[in-house]
Each structure stands twice: as structure tokens, then as C-alpha cells.
Coordinates of C-alpha atoms in Angstrom, one line a residue:
M64 CA 141.8 19.5 162.4
R65 CA 140.3 17.9 165.5
V66 CA 137.1 16.9 167.2
I67 CA 135.8 20.1 168.9
S68 CA 133.6 18.9 171.6
G69 CA 131.8 15.8 173.2
D70 CA 133.2 12.6 174.4
K71 CA 136.0 12.5 171.7
K72 CA 137.0 16.2 172.3
S73 CA 140.5 17.2 171.1
L74 CA 141.2 14.0 169.2
P75 CA 143.1 14.8 166.0
L76 CA 141.6 14.0 162.6
K77 CA 143.3 13.4 159.3
A78 CA 142.4 15.1 156.0
P79 CA 142.6 13.5 152.6
S80 CA 145.8 14.4 150.7
G81 CA 145.8 16.9 148.0
M82 CA 143.3 19.7 147.1
K83 CA 140.2 17.6 146.4
T84 CA 138.6 18.4 149.7
R85 CA 138.3 21.6 151.7
P86 CA 137.9 20.8 155.4
T87 CA 135.5 23.0 157.3
T88 CA 137.6 25.1 159.7
D89 CA 137.3 24.4 163.4
R90 CA 135.8 27.8 164.0
I91 CA 133.0 27.3 161.5
K92 CA 132.4 23.8 162.6
E93 CA 132.1 24.9 166.2
T94 CA 129.6 27.6 165.2
L95 CA 127.5 25.1 163.3
F96 CA 127.5 22.5 166.0
N97 CA 126.5 25.0 168.6
I98 CA 123.4 25.7 166.5
L99 CA 122.8 21.9 166.0
M100 CA 123.2 20.9 169.7
P101 CA 119.4 20.7 170.4
Y102 CA 119.0 18.3 167.5
L103 CA 122.0 15.9 168.0
N104 CA 121.1 13.7 170.9
D105 CA 120.3 10.2 169.7
S106 CA 120.0 11.5 166.0
Y107 CA 120.7 9.6 162.8
F108 CA 123.3 11.7 160.9
L109 CA 124.1 11.6 157.2
D110 CA 127.4 13.2 156.0
L111 CA 127.3 13.7 152.2
F112 CA 130.5 14.5 150.4
A113 CA 132.1 13.5 153.7
G114 CA 135.8 14.1 152.8
S115 CA 137.5 13.4 156.1
G116 CA 134.3 12.5 157.9
Q117 CA 134.9 15.3 160.4
M118 CA 131.2 16.5 160.4
G119 CA 129.7 13.1 161.1
I120 CA 132.4 12.3 163.7
E121 CA 131.7 15.6 165.5
A122 CA 128.0 14.7 165.5
L123 CA 128.8 11.3 167.0
S124 CA 131.1 12.8 169.6
R125 CA 128.3 15.2 170.6
G126 CA 125.6 12.5 171.0
S127 CA 124.3 11.3 167.6
R128 CA 123.4 7.6 167.7
R129 CA 124.7 6.7 164.2
A130 CA 126.3 8.4 161.2
V131 CA 126.5 7.4 157.6
F132 CA 129.4 8.8 155.5
V133 CA 129.1 9.0 151.7
D134 CA 132.0 9.9 149.4
N135 CA 133.1 8.4 146.1
D136 CA 136.8 9.3 146.4
N137 CA 139.1 6.4 147.4
D138 CA 141.4 8.6 149.5
A139 CA 138.4 10.2 151.3
V140 CA 136.9 6.8 152.1
S141 CA 140.3 5.6 153.5
T142 CA 140.7 8.8 155.5
I143 CA 137.1 8.5 156.9
N144 CA 137.8 4.9 157.9
A145 CA 141.1 5.8 159.6
N146 CA 139.5 8.7 161.5
L147 CA 136.6 6.5 162.7
K148 CA 139.1 3.9 163.8
S149 CA 141.3 6.4 165.7
T150 CA 138.3 8.0 167.4
G151 CA 136.8 4.6 168.3
L152 CA 133.5 5.4 166.5
I153 CA 133.6 2.7 163.8
D154 CA 130.8 0.7 165.5
K155 CA 128.4 3.7 165.3
S156 CA 129.2 4.3 161.6
E157 CA 128.7 3.2 158.1
V158 CA 131.0 4.4 155.2
R159 CA 129.6 4.2 151.7
K160 CA 131.9 4.6 148.7
E161 CA 129.5 5.8 146.0
K162 CA 128.2 9.0 144.3
V163 CA 125.9 11.0 146.4
S164 CA 123.1 11.0 143.8
E165 CA 123.3 7.2 143.5
F166 CA 123.1 6.8 147.3
L167 CA 120.1 9.1 147.5
N168 CA 118.3 7.4 144.6
T169 CA 118.7 3.9 146.0
Y170 CA 118.6 4.5 149.7
S171 CA 115.9 2.5 151.5
G172 CA 116.8 2.5 155.1
Q173 CA 115.7 4.6 158.1
K174 CA 115.2 8.3 157.4
F175 CA 117.9 10.6 158.8
D176 CA 117.3 13.3 161.4
I177 CA 120.1 15.5 160.1
I178 CA 121.7 15.6 156.7
F179 CA 124.9 17.6 156.2
I180 CA 125.8 18.3 152.5
D181 CA 129.1 19.9 151.5
P182 CA 129.6 19.4 147.7
P183 CA 132.5 20.8 145.8
Y184 CA 131.6 24.4 145.1
H185 CA 133.0 24.6 141.6
E186 CA 131.0 21.6 140.4
K187 CA 127.5 23.2 140.9
L188 CA 125.9 20.0 142.1
E189 CA 123.3 21.5 144.5
D190 CA 120.4 21.4 142.1
S191 CA 120.9 17.8 141.2
I192 CA 121.4 16.8 144.9
F193 CA 118.1 18.3 145.9
F194 CA 116.5 16.8 142.8
S195 CA 117.6 13.4 144.1
L196 CA 116.8 14.2 147.7
R197 CA 113.2 15.2 147.1
N198 CA 112.1 11.6 146.4
S199 CA 114.7 9.8 148.6
A200 CA 113.8 7.8 151.6
A201 CA 116.8 9.5 153.3
C202 CA 114.6 12.4 154.4
D203 CA 111.1 13.7 155.2
N204 CA 109.7 17.0 156.3
S205 CA 111.2 16.6 159.8
T206 CA 114.7 16.1 158.6
L207 CA 117.1 19.0 159.2
I208 CA 119.3 19.6 156.1
I209 CA 122.4 21.7 156.3
L210 CA 124.0 22.8 153.0
E211 CA 127.5 24.3 153.1
A212 CA 127.8 26.4 150.0
D213 CA 129.6 29.3 148.4
V214 CA 128.4 32.6 149.8
M215 CA 127.2 33.6 146.3
L216 CA 125.1 30.5 145.7
D217 CA 121.6 31.3 144.3
T218 CA 119.2 29.0 146.2
G219 CA 116.2 29.2 143.7
F220 CA 116.6 25.5 143.1
L221 CA 115.3 24.7 146.6
K222 CA 111.7 25.8 146.0
A223 CA 111.7 24.1 142.6
H224 CA 112.4 20.8 144.4
G225 CA 110.0 21.2 147.3
F226 CA 112.5 22.5 150.0
S227 CA 112.7 25.8 151.9
C228 CA 115.5 27.5 153.7
F229 CA 114.5 28.8 157.1
R230 CA 117.9 30.1 158.3
V231 CA 121.2 31.2 156.8
K232 CA 124.5 31.6 158.6
D233 CA 127.0 33.6 156.5
Y234 CA 130.7 33.5 156.8
K235 CA 133.4 35.3 154.7
T236 CA 133.5 32.9 151.7
N237 CA 130.7 30.4 152.5
K238 CA 127.5 29.9 154.3
H239 CA 125.3 27.3 156.0
L240 CA 121.7 27.0 154.8
F241 CA 119.3 25.3 157.2
I242 CA 116.7 23.6 155.0
R243 CA 113.5 21.5 155.4
K244 CA 111.4 19.6 153.0
E245 CA 108.1 21.4 152.5
V246 CA 104.9 19.6 153.7

């Protein structure tokens, strides 16, 4: 695993030990960030269920102004901090060790331009995430939300919480949904 592009291109990244996380492959990450390029410059990026922090780090390497990483696993938080230190991006970052729903429910800072969400597929957390996100100060209707999900995920919950999907990028076993909050 490595940084794909930008000013930190080719720097290696660590992954948390064990099977708790499933890092996005370099190929899928490159495809996603090619789509995101017009939105990254000077953006405020939120990486939820951050794991290794690779998505927020990629965003910073490609021009995001600041990234916040949220994960409640001790090993993931340690790995994110190590990756931020090794890439020299710690001063543009904030790492929060807490549950995503707690973070979204209590967040009171600046809204994010881009939110990347990659929950564990088997826990079926998507509905509760968007329930929390709908009233969170973390986003508004201009925020670009990307949900990485199992290819079979039923997205009916989005409409129920006031969100709509305007683009889907399918891969073999997963997909990226590009979502905005409805006006």
C-alpha cells in the first residue's frame, strides 16, 4: 500500500494488523481519486472508518488543505498516526479515536467538502451513519460524500435520510456511491 499521486507519491503506508480492516486496493483508490481530482484542491476532507488513513492521506497528497481521520480501533489510530508521521502530513491532520456515530452527532466545527465513508460491510452500519449524518454539522448540500460499500448494498436508506446518489462506480465486489444531501 502506498500513496498513489501528489507531493507524497510512492511513499509506503502501513496497514493495521489482522483482518479488522480491508484496505482499498491501489487500483480502486487511483480510479476514485481520478474522479475526485476537481474537488480536492484546498478541500476539507473527512475519512470515516479510516483504518490506515490511506484515503485522507491520498487527499492531502493531492491538494486537500486538511483531513480529519475517525476510527475507534486502537491499532487503526496508531497506524494512522504512524502513516501521518512518515508522510510528514501530521500538521495538516487531526485523528479522532471515537465511534463514527458519536463523532457525527457531536461535531460542531467547519463543514467538510468531501466525506469518505468505508464502514465494515458485514456490520450493516450504512443506515445509522446516514441517520447521524443528516443532522450533523459535518456536511451540507454542497458536501460530496463517497460511500464505499458491498456491490449488493441496497441504498433505499439514502432517500429516507434526505440524501441522493448521483453516481455509482461499480467494481467486482464493491462500489463507490457519490452522494449529496438533498436541498
